[in-house]
Coordinates of C-alpha atoms and ligand atoms in Angstrom, one line a residue:
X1 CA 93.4 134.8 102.8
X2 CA 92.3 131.9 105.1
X3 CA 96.2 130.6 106.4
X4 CA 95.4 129.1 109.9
X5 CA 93.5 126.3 107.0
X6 CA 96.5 126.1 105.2
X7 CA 98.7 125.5 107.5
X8 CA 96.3 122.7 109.0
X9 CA 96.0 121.6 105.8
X10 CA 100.3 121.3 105.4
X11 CA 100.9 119.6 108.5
X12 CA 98.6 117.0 107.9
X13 CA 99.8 116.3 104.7
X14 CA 103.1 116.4 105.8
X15 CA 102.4 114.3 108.9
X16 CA 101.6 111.0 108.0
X17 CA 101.2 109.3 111.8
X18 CA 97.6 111.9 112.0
X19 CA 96.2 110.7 108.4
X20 CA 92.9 108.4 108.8
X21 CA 93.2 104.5 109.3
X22 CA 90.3 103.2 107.5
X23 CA 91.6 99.9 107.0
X24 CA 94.6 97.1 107.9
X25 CA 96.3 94.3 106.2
X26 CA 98.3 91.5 108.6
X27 CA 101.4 89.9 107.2
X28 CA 102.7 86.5 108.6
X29 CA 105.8 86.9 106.6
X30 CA 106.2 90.5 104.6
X31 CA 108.8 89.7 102.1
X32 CA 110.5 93.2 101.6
X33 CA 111.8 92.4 97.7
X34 CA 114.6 94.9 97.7
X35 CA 116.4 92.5 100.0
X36 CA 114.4 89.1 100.0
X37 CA 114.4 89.2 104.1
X38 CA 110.7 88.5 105.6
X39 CA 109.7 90.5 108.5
X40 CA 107.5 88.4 110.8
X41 CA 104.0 89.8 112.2
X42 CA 103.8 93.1 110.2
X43 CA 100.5 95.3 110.0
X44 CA 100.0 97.6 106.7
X45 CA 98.0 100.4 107.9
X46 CA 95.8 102.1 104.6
X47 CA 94.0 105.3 103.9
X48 CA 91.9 104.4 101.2
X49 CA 93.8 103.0 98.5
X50 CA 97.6 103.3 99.9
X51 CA 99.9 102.6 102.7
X52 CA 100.6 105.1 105.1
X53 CA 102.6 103.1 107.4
X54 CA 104.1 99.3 108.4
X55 CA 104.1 98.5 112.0
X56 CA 104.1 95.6 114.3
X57 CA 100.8 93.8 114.0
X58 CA 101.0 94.1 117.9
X59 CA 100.4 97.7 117.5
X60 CA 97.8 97.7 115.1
X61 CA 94.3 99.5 115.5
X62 CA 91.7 97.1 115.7
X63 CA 89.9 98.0 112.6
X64 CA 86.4 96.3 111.2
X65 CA 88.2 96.2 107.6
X66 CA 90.9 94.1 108.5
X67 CA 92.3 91.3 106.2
X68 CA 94.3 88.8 107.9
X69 CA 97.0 87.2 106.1
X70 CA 99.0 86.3 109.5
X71 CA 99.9 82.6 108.2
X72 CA 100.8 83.6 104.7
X73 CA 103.7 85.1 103.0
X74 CA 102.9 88.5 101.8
X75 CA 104.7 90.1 98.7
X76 CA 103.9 92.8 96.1
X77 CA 101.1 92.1 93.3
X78 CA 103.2 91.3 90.3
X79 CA 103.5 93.3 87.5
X80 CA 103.8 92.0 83.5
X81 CA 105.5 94.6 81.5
X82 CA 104.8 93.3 78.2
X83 CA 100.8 92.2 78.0
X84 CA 98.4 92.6 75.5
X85 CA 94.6 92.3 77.4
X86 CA 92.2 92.9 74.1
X87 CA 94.3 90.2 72.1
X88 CA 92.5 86.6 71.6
X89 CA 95.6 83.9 72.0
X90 CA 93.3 81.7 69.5
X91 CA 92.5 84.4 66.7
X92 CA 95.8 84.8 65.4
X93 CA 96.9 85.8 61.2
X94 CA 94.1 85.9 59.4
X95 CA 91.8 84.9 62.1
X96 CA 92.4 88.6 63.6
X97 CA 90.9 90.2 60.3
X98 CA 87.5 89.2 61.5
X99 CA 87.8 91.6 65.0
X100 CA 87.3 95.1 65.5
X101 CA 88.6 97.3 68.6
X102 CA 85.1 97.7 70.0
X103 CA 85.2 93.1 70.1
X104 CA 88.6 93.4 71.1
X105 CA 88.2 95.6 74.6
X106 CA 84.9 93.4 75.6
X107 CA 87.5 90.5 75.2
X108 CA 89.7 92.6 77.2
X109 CA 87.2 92.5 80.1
X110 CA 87.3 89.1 80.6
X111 CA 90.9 88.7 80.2
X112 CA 92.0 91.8 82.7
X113 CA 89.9 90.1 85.4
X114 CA 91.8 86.4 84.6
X115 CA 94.9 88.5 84.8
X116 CA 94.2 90.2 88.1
X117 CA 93.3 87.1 89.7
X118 CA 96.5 85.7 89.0
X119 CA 98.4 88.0 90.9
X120 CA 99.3 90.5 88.7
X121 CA 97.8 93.9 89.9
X122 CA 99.8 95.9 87.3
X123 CA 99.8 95.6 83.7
X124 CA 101.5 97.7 80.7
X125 CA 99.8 96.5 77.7
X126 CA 102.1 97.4 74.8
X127 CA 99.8 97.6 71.5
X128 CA 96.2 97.8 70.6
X129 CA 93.9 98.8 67.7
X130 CA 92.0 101.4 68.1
X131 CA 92.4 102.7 71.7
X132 CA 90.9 99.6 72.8
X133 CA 93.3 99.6 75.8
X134 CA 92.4 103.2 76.5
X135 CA 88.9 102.2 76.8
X136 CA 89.5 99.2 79.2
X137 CA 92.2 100.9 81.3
X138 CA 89.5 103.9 82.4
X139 CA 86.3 101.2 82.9
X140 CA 89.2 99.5 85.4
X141 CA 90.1 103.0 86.9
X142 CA 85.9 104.0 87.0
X143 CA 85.2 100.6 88.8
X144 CA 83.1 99.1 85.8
X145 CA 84.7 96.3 85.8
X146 CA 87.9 94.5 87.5
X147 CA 91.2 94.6 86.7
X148 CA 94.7 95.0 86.9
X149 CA 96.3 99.3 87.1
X150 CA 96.6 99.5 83.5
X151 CA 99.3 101.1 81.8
X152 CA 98.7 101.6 77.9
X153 CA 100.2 102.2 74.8
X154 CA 97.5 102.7 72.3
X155 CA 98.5 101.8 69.0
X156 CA 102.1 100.1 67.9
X157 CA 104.2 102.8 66.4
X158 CA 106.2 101.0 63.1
X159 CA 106.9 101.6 59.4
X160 CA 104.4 100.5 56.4
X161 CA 104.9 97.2 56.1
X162 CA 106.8 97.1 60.0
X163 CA 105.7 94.7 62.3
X164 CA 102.6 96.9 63.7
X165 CA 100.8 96.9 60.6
X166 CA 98.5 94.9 58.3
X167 CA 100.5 93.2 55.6
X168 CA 97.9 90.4 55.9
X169 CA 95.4 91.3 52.7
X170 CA 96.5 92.7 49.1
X171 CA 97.1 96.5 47.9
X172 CA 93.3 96.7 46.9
X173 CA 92.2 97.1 50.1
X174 CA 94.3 99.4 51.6
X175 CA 94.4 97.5 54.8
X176 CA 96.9 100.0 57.3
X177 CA 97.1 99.8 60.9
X178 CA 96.7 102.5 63.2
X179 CA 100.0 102.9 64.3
X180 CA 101.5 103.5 60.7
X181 CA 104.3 106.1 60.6
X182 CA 107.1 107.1 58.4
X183 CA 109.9 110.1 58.4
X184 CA 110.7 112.1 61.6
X185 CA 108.0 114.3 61.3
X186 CA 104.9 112.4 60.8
X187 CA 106.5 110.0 63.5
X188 CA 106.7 112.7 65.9
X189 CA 102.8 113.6 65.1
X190 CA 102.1 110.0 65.3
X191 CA 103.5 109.9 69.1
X192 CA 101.4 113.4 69.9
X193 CA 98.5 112.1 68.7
X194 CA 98.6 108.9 70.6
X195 CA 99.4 111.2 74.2
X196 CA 96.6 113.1 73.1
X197 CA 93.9 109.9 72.9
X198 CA 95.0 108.3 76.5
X199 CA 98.7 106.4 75.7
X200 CA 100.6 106.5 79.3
X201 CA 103.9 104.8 77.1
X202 CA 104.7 104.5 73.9
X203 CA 105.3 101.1 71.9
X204 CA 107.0 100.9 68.7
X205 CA 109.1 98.2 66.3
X206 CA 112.5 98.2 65.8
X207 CA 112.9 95.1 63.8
X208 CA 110.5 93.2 62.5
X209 CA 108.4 90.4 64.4
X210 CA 107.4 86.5 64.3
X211 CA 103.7 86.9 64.3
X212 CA 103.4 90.0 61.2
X213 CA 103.5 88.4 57.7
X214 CA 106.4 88.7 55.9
X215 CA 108.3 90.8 58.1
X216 CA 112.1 90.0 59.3
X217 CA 113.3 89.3 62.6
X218 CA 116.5 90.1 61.7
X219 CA 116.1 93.5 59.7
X220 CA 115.8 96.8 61.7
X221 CA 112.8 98.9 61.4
X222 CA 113.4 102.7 60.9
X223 CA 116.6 104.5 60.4
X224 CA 118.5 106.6 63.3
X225 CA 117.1 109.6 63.1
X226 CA 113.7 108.0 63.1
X227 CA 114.1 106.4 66.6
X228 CA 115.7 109.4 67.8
X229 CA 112.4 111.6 66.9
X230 CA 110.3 109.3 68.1
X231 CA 112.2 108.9 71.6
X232 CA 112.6 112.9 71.8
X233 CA 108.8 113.3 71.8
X234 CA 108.0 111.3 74.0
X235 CA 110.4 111.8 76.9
X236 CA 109.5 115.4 76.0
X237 CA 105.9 114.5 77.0
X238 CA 107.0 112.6 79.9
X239 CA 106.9 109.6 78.2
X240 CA 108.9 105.7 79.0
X241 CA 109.2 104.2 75.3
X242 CA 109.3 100.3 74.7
X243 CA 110.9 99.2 71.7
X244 CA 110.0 95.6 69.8
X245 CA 113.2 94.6 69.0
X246 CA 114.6 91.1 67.9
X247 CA 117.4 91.6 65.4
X248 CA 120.9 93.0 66.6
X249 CA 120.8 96.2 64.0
X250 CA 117.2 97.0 65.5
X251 CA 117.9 96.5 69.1
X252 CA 121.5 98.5 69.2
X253 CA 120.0 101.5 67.2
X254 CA 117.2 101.7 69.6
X255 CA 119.4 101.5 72.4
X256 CA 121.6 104.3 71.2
X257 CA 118.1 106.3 70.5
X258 CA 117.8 106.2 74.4
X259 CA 114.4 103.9 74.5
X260 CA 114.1 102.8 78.1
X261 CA 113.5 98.7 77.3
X262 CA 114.0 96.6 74.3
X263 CA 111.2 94.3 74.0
X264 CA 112.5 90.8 73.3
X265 CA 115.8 91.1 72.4
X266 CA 116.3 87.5 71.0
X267 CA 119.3 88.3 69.7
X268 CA 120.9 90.5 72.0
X269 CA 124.5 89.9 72.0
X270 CA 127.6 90.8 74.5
X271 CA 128.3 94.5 72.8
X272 CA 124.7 95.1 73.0
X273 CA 124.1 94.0 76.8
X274 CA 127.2 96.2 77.5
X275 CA 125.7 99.3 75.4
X276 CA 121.9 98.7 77.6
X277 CA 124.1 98.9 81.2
X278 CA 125.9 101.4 79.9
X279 CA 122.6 103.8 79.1
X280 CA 120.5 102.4 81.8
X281 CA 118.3 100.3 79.3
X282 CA 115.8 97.4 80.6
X283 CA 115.6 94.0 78.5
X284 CA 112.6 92.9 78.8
X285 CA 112.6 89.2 77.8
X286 CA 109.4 86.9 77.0
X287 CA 111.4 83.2 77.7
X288 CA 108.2 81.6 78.2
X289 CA 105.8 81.9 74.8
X290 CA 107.6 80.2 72.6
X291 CA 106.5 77.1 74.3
X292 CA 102.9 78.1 73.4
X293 CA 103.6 79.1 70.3
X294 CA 104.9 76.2 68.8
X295 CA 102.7 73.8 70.7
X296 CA 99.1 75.4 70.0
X297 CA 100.5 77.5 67.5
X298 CA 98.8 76.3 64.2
X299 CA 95.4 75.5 66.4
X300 CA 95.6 79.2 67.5
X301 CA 95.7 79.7 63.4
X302 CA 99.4 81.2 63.9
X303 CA 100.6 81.7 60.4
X304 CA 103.3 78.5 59.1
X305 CA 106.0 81.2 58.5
X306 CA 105.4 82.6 62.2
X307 CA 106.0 79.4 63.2
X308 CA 109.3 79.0 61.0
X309 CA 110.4 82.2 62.4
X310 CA 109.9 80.6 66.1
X311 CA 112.0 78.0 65.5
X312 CA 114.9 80.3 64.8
X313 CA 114.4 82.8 67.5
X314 CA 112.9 80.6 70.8
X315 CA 115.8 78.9 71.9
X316 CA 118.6 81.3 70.8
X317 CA 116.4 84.2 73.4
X318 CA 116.3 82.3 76.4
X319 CA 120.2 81.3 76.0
X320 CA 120.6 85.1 75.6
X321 CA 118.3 85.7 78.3
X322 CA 121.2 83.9 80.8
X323 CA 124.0 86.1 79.3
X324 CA 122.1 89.4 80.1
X325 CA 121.7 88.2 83.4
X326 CA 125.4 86.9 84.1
X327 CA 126.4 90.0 83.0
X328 CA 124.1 92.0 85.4
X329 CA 122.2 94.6 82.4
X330 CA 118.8 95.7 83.9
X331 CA 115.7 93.2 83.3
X332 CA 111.9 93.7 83.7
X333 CA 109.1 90.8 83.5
X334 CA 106.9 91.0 80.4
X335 CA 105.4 87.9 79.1
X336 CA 103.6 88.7 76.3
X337 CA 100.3 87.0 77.4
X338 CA 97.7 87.6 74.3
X339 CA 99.8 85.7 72.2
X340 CA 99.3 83.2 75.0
X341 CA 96.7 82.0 76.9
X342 CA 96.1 85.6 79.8
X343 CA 95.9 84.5 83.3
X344 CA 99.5 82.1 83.1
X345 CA 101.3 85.3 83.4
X346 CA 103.1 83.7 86.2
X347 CA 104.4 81.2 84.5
X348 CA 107.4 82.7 82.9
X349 CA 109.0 82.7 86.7
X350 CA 110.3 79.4 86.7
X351 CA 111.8 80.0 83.1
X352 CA 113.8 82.6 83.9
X353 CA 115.2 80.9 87.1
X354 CA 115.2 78.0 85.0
X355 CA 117.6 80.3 82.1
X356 CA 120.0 82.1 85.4
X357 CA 118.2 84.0 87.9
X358 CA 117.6 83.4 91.7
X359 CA 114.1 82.8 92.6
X360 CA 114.6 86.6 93.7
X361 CA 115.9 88.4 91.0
X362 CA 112.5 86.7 89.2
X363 CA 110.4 88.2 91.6
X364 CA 112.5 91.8 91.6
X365 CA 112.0 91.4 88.2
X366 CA 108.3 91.4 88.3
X367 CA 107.9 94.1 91.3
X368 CA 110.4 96.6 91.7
X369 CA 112.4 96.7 88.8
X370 CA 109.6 96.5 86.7
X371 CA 107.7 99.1 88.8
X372 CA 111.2 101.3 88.1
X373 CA 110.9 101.1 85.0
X374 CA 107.6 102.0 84.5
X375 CA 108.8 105.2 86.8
X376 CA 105.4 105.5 88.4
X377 CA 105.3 107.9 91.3
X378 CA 103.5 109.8 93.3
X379 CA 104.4 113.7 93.9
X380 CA 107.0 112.8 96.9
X381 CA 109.0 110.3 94.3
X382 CA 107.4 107.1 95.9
X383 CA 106.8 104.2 93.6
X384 CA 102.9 103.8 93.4
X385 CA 103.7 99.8 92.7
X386 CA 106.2 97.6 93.3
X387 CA 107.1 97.7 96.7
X388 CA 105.2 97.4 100.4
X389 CA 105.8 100.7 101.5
X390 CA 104.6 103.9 103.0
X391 CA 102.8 105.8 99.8
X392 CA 102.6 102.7 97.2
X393 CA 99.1 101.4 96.8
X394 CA 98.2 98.7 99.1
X395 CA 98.8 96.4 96.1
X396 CA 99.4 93.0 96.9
X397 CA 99.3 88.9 96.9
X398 CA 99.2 86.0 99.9
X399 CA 100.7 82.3 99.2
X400 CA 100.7 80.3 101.4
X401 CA 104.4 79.2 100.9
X402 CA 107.6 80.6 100.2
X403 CA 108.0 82.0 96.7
X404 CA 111.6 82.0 97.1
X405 CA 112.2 78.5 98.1
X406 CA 109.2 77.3 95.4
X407 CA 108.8 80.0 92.9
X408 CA 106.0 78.1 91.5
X409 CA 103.2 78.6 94.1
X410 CA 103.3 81.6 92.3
X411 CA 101.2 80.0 89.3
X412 CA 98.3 78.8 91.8
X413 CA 95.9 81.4 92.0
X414 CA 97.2 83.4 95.2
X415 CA 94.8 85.8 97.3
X416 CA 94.7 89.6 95.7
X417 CA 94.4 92.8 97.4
X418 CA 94.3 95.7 94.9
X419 CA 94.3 99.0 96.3
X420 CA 93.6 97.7 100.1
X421 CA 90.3 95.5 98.5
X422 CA 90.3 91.8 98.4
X423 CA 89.4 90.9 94.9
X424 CA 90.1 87.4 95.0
X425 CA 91.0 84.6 97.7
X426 CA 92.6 82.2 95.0
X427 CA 91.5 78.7 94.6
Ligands
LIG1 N1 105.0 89.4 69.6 C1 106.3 88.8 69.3 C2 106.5 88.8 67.9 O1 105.6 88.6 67.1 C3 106.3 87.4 69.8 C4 107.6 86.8 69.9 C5 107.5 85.6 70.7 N2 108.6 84.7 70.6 C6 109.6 84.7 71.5 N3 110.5 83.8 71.4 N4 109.7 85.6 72.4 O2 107.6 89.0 67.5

């Protein structure tokens, strides 16, 4: 038994002032978003990939890998909650027929870079064919190529005929998605099986959707008992489970199945937002893509009855969207960016100030809460994203104004830092 190592080994690990330095980030103005104060003239210290410690930048080592952002206002890279990198925003309906999973992740390359240069250094993409985001999340993690941390779904959980699958061609070709499940058990499989092939959350629908063919926003998608399966498994595999939901029935059962957001929620009304604060649910609310949707929609080849379907469910959401937040339920930023154009990620910010937040609760929405949500942590309990703070990866953006004051410098292309590495220096 070798214990003099051991202990070594224990003190160091529990004593972070003696782990290495190898690199140091300088903050004019470090906003801390769990309060929206700036401290002025910080220093992150890193090892590696994370923080180990936030000091004066007087008292900073003078380190050779040093990126100084003393003029500029520092905050946590954002995070979209609700993305979908292998989706083409101009191959919608039938358009989509025509790609594969294998087109679909070398798509994804191009728009995960986009993305990460925008400022958002976390992702959780909610639905893909095929495993595609699987693929794209480990070529991120192997250094292949660059990216945003990927969270991932694999395939859409939903009903034959829900919102996840292929309604798009006739009975004679058998066309079924991935994702297809029905009755408890083969919905418990269906969740075990996509744990086993890489999913970190798992995505299903609860109502029906505007882009699926003939599918109703208003009608709920599985019974009861069906959400409840599906939830059981996958807390009991550790886990989170988003829920499409636009339709009242929909988004209450899945609330009362214990999901842990409601995706959408368009027609969330004040018994619902009550029930969500009462279990501790997010709503996770996409106020910006309607715009897109019924400007480029037809362009994009967006089926006409998607685009009726819009009509009814755009403006009613983001007038919902300010009665969730007057009545203080729990909201994360996900902006459904593959039906729209990847990279404007950002742009949903001004909306939702726009539709009844601060400037703030925007941002907390797209840092902290969102990083609570996703529940992220390292063996201590420390949020790995979200936050500037001892143990979270040195994750991060530089504007060169004030978010808070003007949320939209946010939409220029800021400076990233992913993981203590400048990937971009914006425009
Ligand atoms: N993926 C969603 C669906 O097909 C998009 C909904 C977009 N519309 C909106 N107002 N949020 O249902």
């Amino acid at each position: 038994m070798r214990l003099p190592g051991t202990l070594l080994l224990c003190s160091l690990s529990t004593a972070p002032a003696f782990a290495a330095v190898d690199g140091v980030v300088l903050a004019g103005y470090l906003l801390d978003v769990s309060t929206g104060n700036y401290q002025r003239d910080q220093a992150l210290l890193l090892d590696g990939e994370r923080i180990v410690s936030i000091v004066p930048a007087a008292q900073a080592p003078k380190l050779p890998n040093t990126i100084d952002l003393s003029d500029a206002y520092v905050l946590p890279g954002l995070i979209d909650m609700h993305v979908h990198l292998t989706s083409d925003p101009t191959k919608h309906g039938y358009r989509a027929l025509a790609e594969t999973p294998q087109r679909e992740a070398i798509f994804g390359v191009k728009a995960a870079e986009v993305t990460l240069k925008a400022g958002f250094t976390t992702v959780r993409n909610l639905g893909a064919g095929g495993f595609a985001d699987v693929a794209l999340r480990d070529a991120i993690n192997d250094g292949e190529t660059p990216g945003p941390r990927m969270r991932v779904s694999g395939p859409t959980i939903c009903m034959t005929g829900g919102h996840c699958d292929n309604n798009l061609l006739p009975h004679i070709y058998r066309a079924q998605s991935g994702g297809v499940a029905n009755g408890s058990d083969e919905i418990r499989s269906k969740v075990r099986e996509n744990i086993k092939y890489g999913a970190d959350v798992i995505k299903f629908t609860a109502t029906g959707g505007v882009m699926s063919k003939n599918t109703d926003v208003n009608a709920a998608q599985y019974s009861q008992a069906e959400m409840q399966a599906l939830v059981e498994e996958a807390h009991d595999r550790g886990r989170i489970v988003a829920a499409h939901a636009h339709g009242l029935i929909g988004i209450k059962r899945a609330i009362r199945a214990g999901v842990d957001s409601i995706e959408h929620a368009s027609f969330v009304d004040d018994e619902a937002i009550a029930l969500a604060k009462q279990q501790g649910t997010y709503l996770v609310m996409d106020v910006y893509v309607s715009d897109y949707i019924l400007a480029e929609g037809e362009a994009a080849g967006i089926l006409p009855e998607s685009l009726e379907k819009e009509r009814a469910v755009g403006q009613v959401q983001r007038q919902n969207f300010k009665k969730a937040v007057q009545a203080g339920v729990k909201m994360a930023y996900g902006t459904d960016a593959g039906v729209y154009t990847h990279g404007l990620n950002a742009r949903q910010l001004s909306y939702m100030v726009q539709w009844g937040m601060t400037p703030l609760q925007a941002l907390q929405s797209a840092t902290l809460h969102a990083a609570t949500l996703l529940n992220w942590r390292d063996h201590n309990g420390t949020l790995l994203v979200g936050q500037l703070k001892a143990g979270a990866y040195a994750d991060l953006i530089a504007v060169p104004q004030d978010p808070l004051t003007n949320i939209k410098v946010l939409e220029q292309a800021p400076l990233v830092v992913k993981g203590g590495q400048l990937v971009s220096t914006g425009e």
